[in-house]
Tab-separated table of C-alpha atoms in Angstrom:
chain	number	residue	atom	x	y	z
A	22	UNK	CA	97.564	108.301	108.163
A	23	UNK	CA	94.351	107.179	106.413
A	24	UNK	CA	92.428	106.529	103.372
A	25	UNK	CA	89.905	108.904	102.102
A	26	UNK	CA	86.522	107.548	100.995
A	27	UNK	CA	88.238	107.381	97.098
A	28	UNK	CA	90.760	104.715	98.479
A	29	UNK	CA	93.503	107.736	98.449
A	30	UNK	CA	96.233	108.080	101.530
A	31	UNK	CA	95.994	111.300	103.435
A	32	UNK	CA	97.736	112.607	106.851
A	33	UNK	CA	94.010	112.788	109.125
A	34	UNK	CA	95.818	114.472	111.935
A	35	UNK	CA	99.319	114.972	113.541
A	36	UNK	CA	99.834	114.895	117.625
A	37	UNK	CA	102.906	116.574	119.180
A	38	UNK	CA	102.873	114.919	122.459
A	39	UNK	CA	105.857	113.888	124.957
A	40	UNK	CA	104.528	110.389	125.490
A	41	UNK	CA	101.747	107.901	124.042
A	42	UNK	CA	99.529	107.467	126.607
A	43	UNK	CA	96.281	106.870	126.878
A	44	UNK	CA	95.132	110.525	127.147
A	45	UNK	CA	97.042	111.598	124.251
A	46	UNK	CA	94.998	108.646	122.466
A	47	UNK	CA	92.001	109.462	123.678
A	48	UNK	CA	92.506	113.285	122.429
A	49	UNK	CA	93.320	111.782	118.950
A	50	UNK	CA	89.711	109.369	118.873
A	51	UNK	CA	88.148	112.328	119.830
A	52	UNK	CA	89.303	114.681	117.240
A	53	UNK	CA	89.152	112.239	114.753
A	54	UNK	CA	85.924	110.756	115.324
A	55	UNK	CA	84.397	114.288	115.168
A	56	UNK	CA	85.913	115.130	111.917
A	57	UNK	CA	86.176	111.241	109.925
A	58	UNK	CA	83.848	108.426	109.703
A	59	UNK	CA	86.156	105.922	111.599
A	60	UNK	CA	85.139	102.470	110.464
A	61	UNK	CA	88.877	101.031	110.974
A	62	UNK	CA	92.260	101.557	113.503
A	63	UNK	CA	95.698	99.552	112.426
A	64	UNK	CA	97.864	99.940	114.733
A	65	UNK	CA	100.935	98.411	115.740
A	66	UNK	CA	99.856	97.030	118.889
A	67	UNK	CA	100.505	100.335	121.342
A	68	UNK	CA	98.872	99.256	124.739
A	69	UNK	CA	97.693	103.043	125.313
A	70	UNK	CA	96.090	103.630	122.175
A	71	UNK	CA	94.122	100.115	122.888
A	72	UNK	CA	92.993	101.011	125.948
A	73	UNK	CA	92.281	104.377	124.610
A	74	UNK	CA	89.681	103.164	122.406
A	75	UNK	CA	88.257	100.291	124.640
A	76	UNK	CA	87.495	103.175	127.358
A	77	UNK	CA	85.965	105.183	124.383
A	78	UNK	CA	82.271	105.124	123.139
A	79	UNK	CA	83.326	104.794	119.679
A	80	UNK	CA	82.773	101.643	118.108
A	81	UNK	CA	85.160	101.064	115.616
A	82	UNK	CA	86.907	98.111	114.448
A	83	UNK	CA	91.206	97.317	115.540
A	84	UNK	CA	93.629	95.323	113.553
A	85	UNK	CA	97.033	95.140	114.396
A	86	UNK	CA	99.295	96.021	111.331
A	87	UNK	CA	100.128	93.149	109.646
A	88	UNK	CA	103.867	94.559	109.089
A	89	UNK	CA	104.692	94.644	112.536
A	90	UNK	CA	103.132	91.632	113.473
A	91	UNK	CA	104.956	89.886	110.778
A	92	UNK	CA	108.048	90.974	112.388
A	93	UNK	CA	107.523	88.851	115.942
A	94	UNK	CA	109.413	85.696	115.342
A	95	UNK	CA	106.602	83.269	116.344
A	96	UNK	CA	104.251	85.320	114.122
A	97	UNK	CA	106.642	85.211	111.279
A	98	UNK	CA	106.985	81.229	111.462
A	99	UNK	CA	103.080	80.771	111.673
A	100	UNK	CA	102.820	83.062	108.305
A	101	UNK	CA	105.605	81.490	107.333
A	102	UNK	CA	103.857	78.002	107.118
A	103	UNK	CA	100.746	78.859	106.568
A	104	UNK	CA	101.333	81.161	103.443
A	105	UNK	CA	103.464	77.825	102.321
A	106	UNK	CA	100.303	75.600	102.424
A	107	UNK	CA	97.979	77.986	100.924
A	108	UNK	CA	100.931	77.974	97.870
A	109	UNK	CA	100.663	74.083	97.757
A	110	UNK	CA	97.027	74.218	96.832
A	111	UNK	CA	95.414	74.352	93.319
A	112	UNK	CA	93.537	77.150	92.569
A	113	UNK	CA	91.077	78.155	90.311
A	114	UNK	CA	92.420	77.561	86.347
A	115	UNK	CA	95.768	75.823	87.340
A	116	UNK	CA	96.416	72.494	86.047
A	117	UNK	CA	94.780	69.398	88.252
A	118	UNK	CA	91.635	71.787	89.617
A	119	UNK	CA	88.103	71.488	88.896
């Protein structure tokens, strides 16, 4: 899946492989890169498709998907907190800002 330049979700390519590896990754970059201006891969932290790109000559940027990494407990408790001190600050127009 990906967004289109207009911000719109569209299905870039689909793989029928019998495992992710790195190969089948690689195969994927390729294609894509060729057809897409990559700027951007979330992913949700699959080894091969990291070292896919890191063996690659494409330069493009990784973020894990926030969704998944939400979902390891130690992750979760660090969001957790920190999303419940952001919340405890003023912001901008509430009552007691500047």
């Amino acid at each position: 899946m990906g967004l289109t330049e207009d911000g719109v979700r569209a299905v870039l390519d689909v793989v029928l492989t019998r495992e992710e590896d790195v190969v089948s990754y690689w195969d994927l970059l390729v294609r894509l890169w060729r057809r897409y201006n990559l700027t951007l891969v979330v992913a949700d932290g699959v080894k091969a498709l990291d070292t896919a790109i890191s063996r690659s000559w494409i330069k493009v940027a990784r973020q894990t998907c926030l969704v998944h990494l939400k979902r390891s407990r130690r992750v979760k408790v660090l969001l957790d907190l920190l999303l419940s001190l952001a919340e405890s600050f003023p912001t901008r127009g509430s009552r007691g800002s500047p």
